[in-house]
mmCIF file of C-alpha atoms in Angstrom:
data_model
loop_
_atom_site.group_PDB
_atom_site.id
_atom_site.type_symbol
_atom_site.label_atom_id
_atom_site.label_comp_id
_atom_site.label_asym_id
_atom_site.label_seq_id
_atom_site.Cartn_x
_atom_site.Cartn_y
_atom_site.Cartn_z
ATOM 1 C CA MET S 19 -50.579 -6.218 -6.718
ATOM 2 C CA THR S 20 -49.519 -2.480 -6.328
ATOM 3 C CA VAL S 21 -48.415 -2.713 -3.030
ATOM 4 C CA ILE S 22 -46.040 -5.966 -3.512
ATOM 5 C CA LEU S 23 -44.331 -3.765 -6.197
ATOM 6 C CA LEU S 24 -43.817 -1.049 -4.324
ATOM 7 C CA THR S 25 -42.524 -3.212 -1.490
ATOM 8 C CA ILE S 26 -40.151 -5.006 -4.098
ATOM 9 C CA PHE S 27 -39.230 -1.285 -5.613
ATOM 10 C CA CYS S 28 -38.409 -0.104 -1.645
ATOM 11 C CA LEU S 29 -36.151 -3.434 -1.359
ATOM 12 C CA LEU S 30 -34.350 -2.951 -4.346
ATOM 13 C CA MET S 31 -33.301 0.579 -3.471
ATOM 14 C CA ILE S 32 -32.549 -0.629 0.048
ATOM 15 C CA THR S 33 -30.093 -3.219 -0.836
ATOM 16 C CA GLN S 34 -28.409 -1.002 -3.417
ATOM 17 C CA VAL S 35 -27.651 1.792 -0.568
ATOM 18 C CA CYS S 36 -27.067 -1.156 1.934
ATOM 19 C CA PHE S 37 -24.588 -2.415 -0.502
ATOM 20 C CA TYR S 38 -22.898 1.709 -1.036
ATOM 21 C CA LEU S 39 -22.704 1.980 2.209
ATOM 22 C CA MET S 40 -20.825 -1.317 2.786
ATOM 23 C CA LEU S 41 -18.239 -1.049 0.268
ATOM 24 C CA SER S 42 -17.645 2.718 1.003
ATOM 25 C CA LYS S 43 -17.392 2.680 4.770
ATOM 26 C CA PRO S 44 -13.302 0.822 4.879
ATOM 27 C CA LEU S 45 -12.968 3.006 2.093
ATOM 28 C CA LEU S 46 -13.254 6.147 3.550
ATOM 29 C CA PHE S 47 -12.991 5.762 7.045
ATOM 30 C CA THR S 48 -9.943 3.199 7.503
ATOM 31 C CA GLU S 49 -6.430 4.087 6.547
ATOM 32 C CA LYS S 50 -3.594 1.062 6.844
ATOM 33 C CA ALA S 51 -0.350 1.388 9.638
ATOM 34 C CA VAL S 52 2.604 1.773 7.422
ATOM 35 C CA ARG S 53 5.154 -0.051 7.514
ATOM 36 C CA THR S 54 8.984 0.495 7.460
ATOM 37 C CA GLU S 55 10.442 -1.974 5.777
ATOM 38 C CA ARG S 56 10.888 -2.147 2.898
ATOM 39 C CA ASN S 57 11.006 -6.002 0.132
ATOM 40 C CA SER S 58 13.235 -7.506 -2.241
ATOM 41 C CA VAL S 59 10.274 -6.783 -5.325
ATOM 42 C CA SER S 60 9.958 -8.314 -9.425
ATOM 43 C CA VAL S 61 8.296 -5.871 -11.705
ATOM 44 C CA ILE S 62 7.134 -7.678 -14.169
ATOM 45 C CA LEU S 63 6.285 -6.125 -17.372
ATOM 46 C CA ALA S 64 4.361 -7.684 -20.520
ATOM 47 C CA ALA S 65 4.850 -5.390 -23.753
ATOM 48 C CA ARG S 66 3.664 -5.736 -27.214
ATOM 49 C CA ASN S 67 4.333 -3.588 -29.184
ATOM 50 C CA GLU S 68 4.336 -0.862 -26.963
ATOM 51 C CA ARG S 69 7.286 1.630 -27.808
ATOM 52 C CA GLU S 70 5.870 5.147 -27.440
ATOM 53 C CA ASN S 71 4.404 3.823 -23.769
ATOM 54 C CA LEU S 72 7.529 2.472 -22.856
ATOM 55 C CA LEU S 73 9.393 5.791 -23.699
ATOM 56 C CA SER S 74 6.994 7.521 -20.557
ATOM 57 C CA LEU S 75 7.164 4.021 -18.127
ATOM 58 C CA LEU S 76 11.065 2.870 -18.747
ATOM 59 C CA PRO S 77 12.364 6.052 -17.070
ATOM 60 C CA ALA S 78 9.794 6.787 -14.183
ATOM 61 C CA LEU S 79 10.183 2.517 -13.188
ATOM 62 C CA ALA S 80 14.546 3.945 -13.116
ATOM 63 C CA LYS S 81 13.532 6.728 -11.111
ATOM 64 C CA GLN S 82 11.674 4.154 -8.304
ATOM 65 C CA ASN S 83 13.188 4.719 -5.099
ATOM 66 C CA HIS S 84 13.013 1.775 -4.111
ATOM 67 C CA SER S 85 16.168 -0.152 -2.542
ATOM 68 C CA ASP S 86 15.766 -3.737 -4.125
ATOM 69 C CA PHE S 87 14.095 -4.221 -7.188
ATOM 70 C CA GLU S 88 13.999 -5.840 -10.195
ATOM 71 C CA VAL S 89 12.029 -4.834 -13.640
ATOM 72 C CA ILE S 90 11.553 -7.798 -15.552
ATOM 73 C CA ILE S 91 10.664 -6.445 -19.290
ATOM 74 C CA VAL S 92 8.548 -9.242 -21.421
ATOM 75 C CA ASN S 93 8.913 -8.226 -25.115
ATOM 76 C CA ASP S 94 5.822 -10.152 -26.616
ATOM 77 C CA ARG S 95 6.397 -10.907 -30.407
ATOM 78 C CA SER S 96 6.770 -6.926 -30.489
ATOM 79 C CA GLU S 97 7.255 -5.640 -34.682
ATOM 80 C CA ASP S 98 7.937 -2.272 -33.779
ATOM 81 C CA ASP S 99 11.108 -0.887 -31.769
ATOM 82 C CA THR S 100 10.346 -1.794 -28.906
ATOM 83 C CA SER S 101 13.165 -4.383 -28.489
ATOM 84 C CA GLU S 102 15.445 -1.746 -29.459
ATOM 85 C CA LEU S 103 14.638 0.598 -26.631
ATOM 86 C CA VAL S 104 14.182 -1.640 -24.092
ATOM 87 C CA ASN S 105 18.075 -3.662 -24.810
ATOM 88 C CA ASP S 106 18.440 0.269 -24.347
ATOM 89 C CA TYR S 107 17.546 0.122 -20.697
ATOM 90 C CA VAL S 108 19.015 -3.049 -19.953
ATOM 91 C CA SER S 109 22.274 -2.015 -21.008
ATOM 92 C CA ARG S 110 22.396 0.803 -18.614
ATOM 93 C CA CYS S 111 20.254 -0.520 -15.517
ATOM 94 C CA ASN S 112 21.757 -3.447 -14.241
ATOM 95 C CA HIS S 113 18.455 -4.348 -12.463
ATOM 96 C CA PHE S 114 16.731 -4.552 -15.744
ATOM 97 C CA HIS S 115 16.172 -7.451 -17.783
ATOM 98 C CA VAL S 116 14.440 -8.313 -20.558
ATOM 99 C CA ILE S 117 12.919 -11.763 -22.404
ATOM 100 C CA ASN S 118 12.214 -11.501 -25.618
ATOM 101 C CA ILE S 119 9.772 -14.367 -26.849
ATOM 102 C CA ASP S 120 9.503 -14.959 -30.992
ATOM 103 C CA THR S 121 6.704 -17.465 -31.342
ATOM 104 C CA LEU S 122 3.619 -18.128 -29.214
ATOM 105 C CA PRO S 123 3.151 -22.323 -27.923
ATOM 106 C CA ASP S 124 0.048 -23.457 -29.116
ATOM 107 C CA GLY S 125 -3.150 -23.175 -26.580
ATOM 108 C CA TRP S 126 -1.127 -19.951 -24.933
ATOM 109 C CA ASN S 127 -2.797 -16.565 -24.842
ATOM 110 C CA GLY S 128 0.217 -13.818 -25.613
ATOM 111 C CA LYS S 129 -0.363 -12.254 -22.156
ATOM 112 C CA LYS S 130 -0.510 -14.853 -19.992
ATOM 113 C CA HIS S 131 2.448 -16.492 -21.900
ATOM 114 C CA ALA S 132 4.230 -13.521 -20.816
ATOM 115 C CA ILE S 133 3.274 -13.372 -17.693
ATOM 116 C CA HIS S 134 4.443 -16.927 -17.423
ATOM 117 C CA LYS S 135 7.687 -16.073 -18.606
ATOM 118 C CA GLY S 136 8.181 -12.977 -16.585
ATOM 119 C CA ILE S 137 7.367 -14.978 -12.704
ATOM 120 C CA ALA S 138 9.028 -17.689 -14.111
ATOM 121 C CA MET S 139 12.637 -15.443 -14.414
ATOM 122 C CA ALA S 140 11.893 -12.876 -11.635
ATOM 123 C CA LYS S 141 14.149 -13.520 -8.463
ATOM 124 C CA ASN S 142 12.404 -11.463 -5.418
ATOM 125 C CA GLU S 143 9.722 -12.934 -3.333
ATOM 126 C CA VAL S 144 7.135 -10.269 -4.302
ATOM 127 C CA LEU S 145 5.806 -9.761 -7.601
ATOM 128 C CA LEU S 146 4.346 -6.363 -8.895
ATOM 129 C CA PHE S 147 2.500 -6.355 -11.963
ATOM 130 C CA THR S 148 1.727 -3.407 -13.663
ATOM 131 C CA ASP S 149 0.879 -2.634 -17.912
ATOM 132 C CA ALA S 150 2.528 -1.074 -20.643
ATOM 133 C CA ASP S 151 0.512 1.629 -21.004
ATOM 134 C CA CYS S 152 0.716 2.615 -17.385
ATOM 135 C CA LEU S 153 2.434 5.557 -15.278
ATOM 136 C CA PRO S 154 2.966 5.021 -11.778
ATOM 137 C CA LYS S 155 1.810 8.679 -9.747
ATOM 138 C CA SER S 156 5.252 8.674 -7.735
ATOM 139 C CA SER S 157 8.635 7.281 -7.347
ATOM 140 C CA THR S 158 7.364 5.664 -4.244
ATOM 141 C CA TRP S 159 5.155 3.636 -6.032
ATOM 142 C CA ILE S 160 7.081 0.133 -5.334
ATOM 143 C CA THR S 161 7.826 0.975 -1.783
ATOM 144 C CA GLU S 162 3.410 1.690 -1.540
ATOM 145 C CA MET S 163 2.636 -1.263 -2.816
ATOM 146 C CA THR S 164 5.008 -3.770 -1.376
ATOM 147 C CA GLN S 165 5.051 -2.366 2.201
ATOM 148 C CA PRO S 166 1.670 -4.167 3.383
ATOM 149 C CA PHE S 167 3.461 -7.393 3.025
ATOM 150 C CA SER S 168 4.120 -8.957 6.315
ATOM 151 C CA LYS S 169 3.391 -12.532 7.532
ATOM 152 C CA GLY S 170 -0.011 -13.929 6.553
ATOM 153 C CA THR S 171 -0.157 -11.366 3.582
ATOM 154 C CA ASP S 172 0.012 -12.836 -0.004
ATOM 155 C CA ILE S 173 -1.357 -9.941 -2.057
ATOM 156 C CA VAL S 174 -2.181 -6.347 -2.179
ATOM 157 C CA LEU S 175 -4.485 -4.771 -4.783
ATOM 158 C CA GLY S 176 -3.879 -1.397 -5.309
ATOM 159 C CA TYR S 177 -6.256 1.477 -7.492
ATOM 160 C CA SER S 178 -5.545 2.610 -10.963
ATOM 161 C CA PRO S 179 -7.705 4.934 -12.776
ATOM 162 C CA TYR S 180 -7.403 6.605 -15.740
ATOM 163 C CA GLN S 181 -6.133 9.745 -17.539
ATOM 164 C CA VAL S 182 -8.688 12.387 -17.560
ATOM 165 C CA GLN S 183 -9.251 13.933 -20.839
ATOM 166 C CA PRO S 184 -11.952 15.753 -22.576
ATOM 167 C CA GLY S 185 -14.705 13.749 -23.442
ATOM 168 C CA PHE S 186 -18.342 12.202 -22.374
ATOM 169 C CA LEU S 187 -16.687 8.579 -23.320
ATOM 170 C CA ASN S 188 -13.728 9.942 -20.655
ATOM 171 C CA SER S 189 -16.328 10.530 -18.331
ATOM 172 C CA PHE S 190 -17.810 7.414 -18.673
ATOM 173 C CA ILE S 191 -14.933 5.716 -18.292
ATOM 174 C CA GLN S 192 -14.017 7.479 -15.286
ATOM 175 C CA PHE S 193 -17.256 6.707 -14.179
ATOM 176 C CA GLU S 194 -17.083 2.741 -14.565
ATOM 177 C CA THR S 195 -12.887 2.448 -13.102
ATOM 178 C CA LEU S 196 -14.411 4.103 -10.008
ATOM 179 C CA PHE S 197 -17.388 1.896 -9.454
ATOM 180 C CA VAL S 198 -15.519 -1.250 -10.092
ATOM 181 C CA GLY S 199 -13.005 0.194 -7.846
ATOM 182 C CA MET S 200 -15.252 0.697 -5.366
ATOM 183 C CA GLN S 201 -16.563 -3.009 -5.551
ATOM 184 C CA TYR S 202 -13.413 -4.833 -5.895
ATOM 185 C CA LEU S 203 -11.368 -2.701 -3.015
ATOM 186 C CA GLY S 204 -14.856 -2.520 -0.730
ATOM 187 C CA PHE S 205 -15.137 -6.020 -0.777
ATOM 188 C CA ALA S 206 -11.685 -6.799 -0.339
ATOM 189 C CA HIS S 207 -11.825 -4.564 2.615
ATOM 190 C CA ARG S 208 -14.635 -6.858 4.191
ATOM 191 C CA GLY S 209 -12.710 -9.651 3.634
ATOM 192 C CA LYS S 210 -14.346 -10.714 0.385
ATOM 193 C CA PRO S 211 -11.616 -10.146 -2.344
ATOM 194 C CA TYR S 212 -12.588 -11.444 -5.633
ATOM 195 C CA MET S 213 -10.849 -9.616 -7.838
ATOM 196 C CA GLY S 214 -7.359 -7.713 -8.711
ATOM 197 C CA VAL S 215 -6.427 -5.442 -11.676
ATOM 198 C CA GLY S 216 -3.531 -6.126 -13.561
ATOM 199 C CA ARG S 217 -2.129 -2.694 -14.083
ATOM 200 C CA ASN S 218 -1.533 -2.794 -10.167
ATOM 201 C CA MET S 219 -1.408 -5.081 -7.992
ATOM 202 C CA ALA S 220 1.230 -7.806 -5.965
ATOM 203 C CA VAL S 221 1.674 -11.055 -5.077
ATOM 204 C CA ARG S 222 3.990 -13.098 -3.020
ATOM 205 C CA ARG S 223 5.849 -15.078 -5.265
ATOM 206 C CA SER S 224 5.398 -18.123 -3.066
ATOM 207 C CA GLN S 225 2.067 -18.454 -3.464
ATOM 208 C CA TYR S 226 1.517 -17.859 -7.144
ATOM 209 C CA ASP S 227 0.989 -20.727 -8.425
ATOM 210 C CA LEU S 228 1.960 -20.934 -12.274
ATOM 211 C CA SER S 229 -0.117 -24.266 -12.422
ATOM 212 C CA LEU S 230 -2.926 -21.635 -12.452
ATOM 213 C CA LEU S 231 -1.880 -20.464 -15.780
ATOM 214 C CA ASP S 232 -1.599 -23.268 -17.411
ATOM 215 C CA GLN S 233 -5.121 -24.122 -16.593
ATOM 216 C CA MET S 234 -6.104 -21.007 -18.183
ATOM 217 C CA SER S 235 -3.388 -20.529 -20.951
ATOM 218 C CA GLY S 236 -6.483 -20.071 -23.737
ATOM 219 C CA LEU S 237 -8.263 -17.819 -21.460
ATOM 220 C CA THR S 238 -8.102 -14.233 -22.833
ATOM 221 C CA GLY S 239 -7.522 -12.223 -19.869
ATOM 222 C CA GLY S 240 -7.862 -13.338 -16.220
ATOM 223 C CA ASP S 241 -4.293 -12.891 -15.762
ATOM 224 C CA ASP S 242 -5.455 -10.450 -13.261
ATOM 225 C CA ASP S 243 -8.568 -11.102 -11.559
ATOM 226 C CA LEU S 244 -9.029 -15.206 -11.849
ATOM 227 C CA ILE S 245 -5.674 -15.117 -10.417
ATOM 228 C CA ILE S 246 -6.580 -13.049 -7.155
ATOM 229 C CA ASN S 247 -9.968 -14.823 -7.830
ATOM 230 C CA GLU S 248 -8.553 -18.430 -6.562
ATOM 231 C CA LEU S 249 -5.462 -17.046 -4.554
ATOM 232 C CA ALA S 250 -7.203 -14.170 -2.506
ATOM 233 C CA ASN S 251 -9.138 -15.069 0.955
ATOM 234 C CA SER S 252 -10.570 -13.100 3.957
ATOM 235 C CA THR S 253 -7.299 -13.395 5.932
ATOM 236 C CA ASN S 254 -4.221 -12.979 3.069
ATOM 237 C CA THR S 255 -5.395 -9.491 1.397
ATOM 238 C CA LYS S 256 -4.977 -6.183 1.744
ATOM 239 C CA VAL S 257 -5.443 -3.110 0.192
ATOM 240 C CA ILE S 258 -3.665 0.273 -0.315
ATOM 241 C CA THR S 259 -5.540 3.088 -1.802
ATOM 242 C CA SER S 260 -3.112 6.323 -1.284
ATOM 243 C CA PRO S 261 -2.864 8.360 -4.724
ATOM 244 C CA SER S 262 1.245 7.522 -4.742
ATOM 245 C CA SER S 263 0.419 3.698 -4.701
ATOM 246 C CA GLN S 264 -1.934 4.110 -7.871
ATOM 247 C CA THR S 265 -0.766 4.080 -11.047
ATOM 248 C CA VAL S 266 -2.381 5.825 -14.218
ATOM 249 C CA SER S 267 -3.444 4.356 -17.558
ATOM 250 C CA ILE S 268 -4.626 5.476 -21.062
ATOM 251 C CA PRO S 269 -7.907 5.545 -21.255
ATOM 252 C CA GLU S 270 -9.508 4.230 -24.955
ATOM 253 C CA THR S 271 -10.757 7.211 -27.321
ATOM 254 C CA SER S 272 -13.238 5.403 -29.426
ATOM 255 C CA TRP S 273 -16.315 3.667 -28.042
ATOM 256 C CA ASP S 274 -15.707 0.258 -30.490
ATOM 257 C CA ASN S 275 -12.293 0.132 -28.556
ATOM 258 C CA TYR S 276 -13.660 0.747 -25.206
ATOM 259 C CA PHE S 277 -16.430 -2.036 -25.564
ATOM 260 C CA LYS S 278 -13.712 -4.705 -26.952
ATOM 261 C CA GLN S 279 -11.568 -3.507 -23.770
ATOM 262 C CA LYS S 280 -14.655 -4.232 -21.328
ATOM 263 C CA ILE S 281 -15.648 -7.219 -23.273
ATOM 264 C CA ARG S 282 -12.116 -9.022 -22.590
ATOM 265 C CA HIS S 283 -12.490 -7.952 -19.014
ATOM 266 C CA LEU S 284 -15.727 -9.187 -18.258
ATOM 267 C CA SER S 285 -15.169 -12.168 -20.421
ATOM 268 C CA VAL S 286 -13.914 -14.095 -17.223
ATOM 269 C CA GLY S 287 -16.843 -12.973 -14.993
ATOM 270 C CA LYS S 288 -18.142 -16.555 -15.804
ATOM 271 C CA HIS S 289 -15.135 -18.758 -14.412
ATOM 272 C CA TYR S 290 -15.115 -16.565 -10.716
ATOM 273 C CA GLN S 291 -15.998 -18.965 -7.911
ATOM 274 C CA LYS S 292 -19.921 -19.492 -7.738
ATOM 275 C CA LYS S 293 -19.544 -17.406 -3.943
ATOM 276 C CA ASP S 294 -17.850 -14.075 -5.794
ATOM 277 C CA ARG S 295 -20.731 -14.381 -8.797
ATOM 278 C CA THR S 296 -23.759 -14.720 -6.493
ATOM 279 C CA LEU S 297 -22.549 -11.857 -4.401
ATOM 280 C CA LEU S 298 -21.489 -9.660 -7.548
ATOM 281 C CA GLY S 299 -24.837 -10.924 -8.849
ATOM 282 C CA VAL S 300 -27.308 -9.753 -6.238
ATOM 283 C CA PHE S 301 -24.813 -6.046 -6.468
ATOM 284 C CA THR S 302 -25.710 -5.909 -10.313
ATOM 285 C CA LEU S 303 -29.178 -7.246 -10.001
ATOM 286 C CA SER S 304 -30.145 -4.481 -7.515
ATOM 287 C CA PHE S 305 -28.455 -2.026 -9.587
ATOM 288 C CA LEU S 306 -30.116 -2.870 -12.917
ATOM 289 C CA LEU S 307 -33.938 -3.792 -11.609
ATOM 290 C CA GLY S 308 -33.856 -0.909 -9.810
ATOM 291 C CA TRP S 309 -33.697 1.349 -13.378
ATOM 292 C CA ILE S 310 -36.237 -1.120 -14.387
ATOM 293 C CA PHE S 311 -39.032 -0.962 -11.553
ATOM 294 C CA PHE S 312 -38.348 3.146 -11.658
ATOM 295 C CA PHE S 313 -39.542 3.496 -15.222
ATOM 296 C CA SER S 314 -41.909 1.377 -15.557
ATOM 297 C CA LEU S 315 -43.951 2.524 -11.783
ATOM 298 C CA LEU S 316 -43.254 5.945 -13.209
ATOM 299 C CA VAL S 317 -44.697 5.009 -16.774
ATOM 300 C CA SER S 318 -47.534 3.138 -15.164
ATOM 301 C CA ALA S 319 -48.214 6.503 -12.843
ATOM 302 C CA ILE S 320 -48.616 3.991 -10.085
ATOM 303 C CA ASN S 321 -48.174 6.646 -6.940
ATOM 304 C CA PRO S 322 -45.064 8.295 -8.997
ATOM 305 C CA TYR S 323 -44.332 11.232 -6.497
ATOM 306 C CA PHE S 324 -43.687 8.192 -3.836
ATOM 307 C CA ILE S 325 -41.281 6.991 -6.137
ATOM 308 C CA LEU S 326 -39.637 9.874 -7.236
ATOM 309 C CA THR S 327 -39.482 10.057 -3.472
ATOM 310 C CA VAL S 328 -37.365 6.934 -3.012
ATOM 311 C CA TYR S 329 -35.413 7.015 -5.827
ATOM 312 C CA ALA S 330 -34.683 10.673 -4.946
ATOM 313 C CA LEU S 331 -33.190 9.003 -1.778
ATOM 314 C CA ARG S 332 -31.242 6.096 -3.393
ATOM 315 C CA SER S 333 -29.587 8.500 -5.767
ATOM 316 C CA LEU S 334 -28.254 11.495 -3.229
ATOM 317 C CA SER S 335 -26.926 7.995 -1.248
ATOM 318 C CA PHE S 336 -25.069 6.896 -4.164
ATOM 319 C CA TYR S 337 -24.225 10.212 -5.948
ATOM 320 C CA ILE S 338 -22.626 11.618 -2.191
ATOM 321 C CA ILE S 339 -20.824 8.369 -1.302
ATOM 322 C CA PHE S 340 -19.577 7.978 -4.791
ATOM 323 C CA ALA S 341 -18.026 11.506 -4.853
ATOM 324 C CA ARG S 342 -16.088 10.898 -1.978
ATOM 325 C CA ILE S 343 -14.591 8.010 -2.701
ATOM 326 C CA GLY S 344 -13.657 9.746 -6.286
ATOM 327 C CA GLN S 345 -12.011 12.696 -3.809
ATOM 328 C CA LYS S 346 -10.315 10.120 -1.662
ATOM 329 C CA LEU S 347 -8.892 8.215 -4.530
ATOM 330 C CA GLU S 348 -7.784 11.249 -6.205
ATOM 331 C CA SER S 349 -10.403 10.503 -8.915
ATOM 332 C CA PRO S 350 -12.843 13.177 -8.579
ATOM 333 C CA VAL S 351 -16.062 12.634 -10.556
ATOM 334 C CA LYS S 352 -18.397 15.798 -11.588
ATOM 335 C CA LEU S 353 -21.737 15.296 -9.323
ATOM 336 C CA TRP S 354 -23.952 17.062 -11.851
ATOM 337 C CA ALA S 355 -22.721 14.220 -14.593
ATOM 338 C CA LEU S 356 -23.665 11.517 -11.661
ATOM 339 C CA PRO S 357 -27.090 11.278 -12.826
ATOM 340 C CA VAL S 358 -26.359 10.826 -16.931
ATOM 341 C CA LEU S 359 -24.037 8.494 -15.897
ATOM 342 C CA ASP S 360 -25.542 6.339 -13.730
ATOM 343 C CA LEU S 361 -28.753 6.022 -16.126
ATOM 344 C CA CYS S 362 -25.847 5.081 -18.747
ATOM 345 C CA TYR S 363 -23.963 2.481 -17.080
ATOM 346 C CA SER S 364 -27.291 0.686 -16.475
ATOM 347 C CA ILE S 365 -28.439 0.225 -19.852
ATOM 348 C CA TYR S 366 -23.920 -0.362 -21.382
ATOM 349 C CA TYR S 367 -23.571 -2.924 -18.313
ATOM 350 C CA PRO S 368 -26.396 -5.868 -19.487
ATOM 351 C CA LEU S 369 -25.401 -5.411 -23.012
ATOM 352 C CA VAL S 370 -21.463 -5.708 -22.587
ATOM 353 C CA GLY S 371 -22.061 -8.048 -20.198
ATOM 354 C CA ILE S 372 -24.245 -10.640 -22.865
ATOM 355 C CA ARG S 373 -21.487 -9.703 -25.684
ATOM 356 C CA ALA S 374 -18.805 -11.106 -23.369
ATOM 357 C CA LEU S 375 -21.260 -14.247 -22.798
ATOM 358 C CA LEU S 376 -21.460 -15.105 -26.686
ATOM 359 C CA THR S 377 -18.503 -13.932 -28.025
ATOM 360 C CA LYS S 378 -15.540 -16.996 -28.270
ATOM 361 C CA ASN S 379 -12.649 -15.253 -30.033
ATOM 362 C CA ILE S 380 -11.048 -12.539 -27.852
ATOM 363 C CA GLN S 381 -7.313 -11.445 -28.742
ATOM 364 C CA TRP S 382 -5.001 -9.636 -26.864
ATOM 365 C CA LYS S 383 -4.101 -7.311 -29.063
#
């Protein structure tokens, strides 16, 4: 029995290291060729009571160095001064447009309805999505995110880190964001795209099936990851990770709000295609079971030096890979904090995941 348990433990560790190497290699060593053409782009932004964030975002969008783009702001039932601010920009920038939504149709989630309206109004072939609480890292963000579009490319996935702030919560957010980014960007590089983040992704308009939003109109979330899960395949999706292609988001500052945000994000995972649920399930299960076997075998005093050595090799491999990806994406993590964050994530993920599966009434703001 002891031999069986140790063998399972070693297989779990090997599985994890293989996943880390498989996902990290294309992100660390593959560079996409820079294209020179510029696409006509429609930037779509849904906003509800976002005046404070739009004060920073709208000037950043107005200063984008791209020859042909429009900005469509969908003002979704805002009760603050969002309307006044947006209307002022629309009056001064002829490539800014606004859609004001006063009522939400029955059966629709507010975010999806806003995105649906924005896409319907868009006049350009490439749709670039972001959120109101994001800021482009550069004035070439639109160009960087849309350059990879060529014949056969329908989707471009970007990375969107969160602002670095003091405190353990922010450190954990940085860890979780980079960990998820490594997964969806790494799998996409490997020809297995399964999700994207609405804070920074682009889709060819002719390939964006609006009926998909109709089908998931009542779900909270999914306007980004479920859409990509349906549309993306091994040949039509590209990834871009350069710092100038990124947007930076404002992080939550309380654990309660952070958990609510993650429950909202994870609640749509059960709607992924079966092949993607299986792939992610194997990856996640190896991660969680690794910790369970590690502590169980250690407490049982079954060859503790062997257990510690195997887990140290797994952890060292993971932390080096993770730190290098953080450097490449300009989202550095503190190497000394990784063991604690690693352990906390193994506790947090199953708890939040179970809560997400059981929670039905999730709202968008």
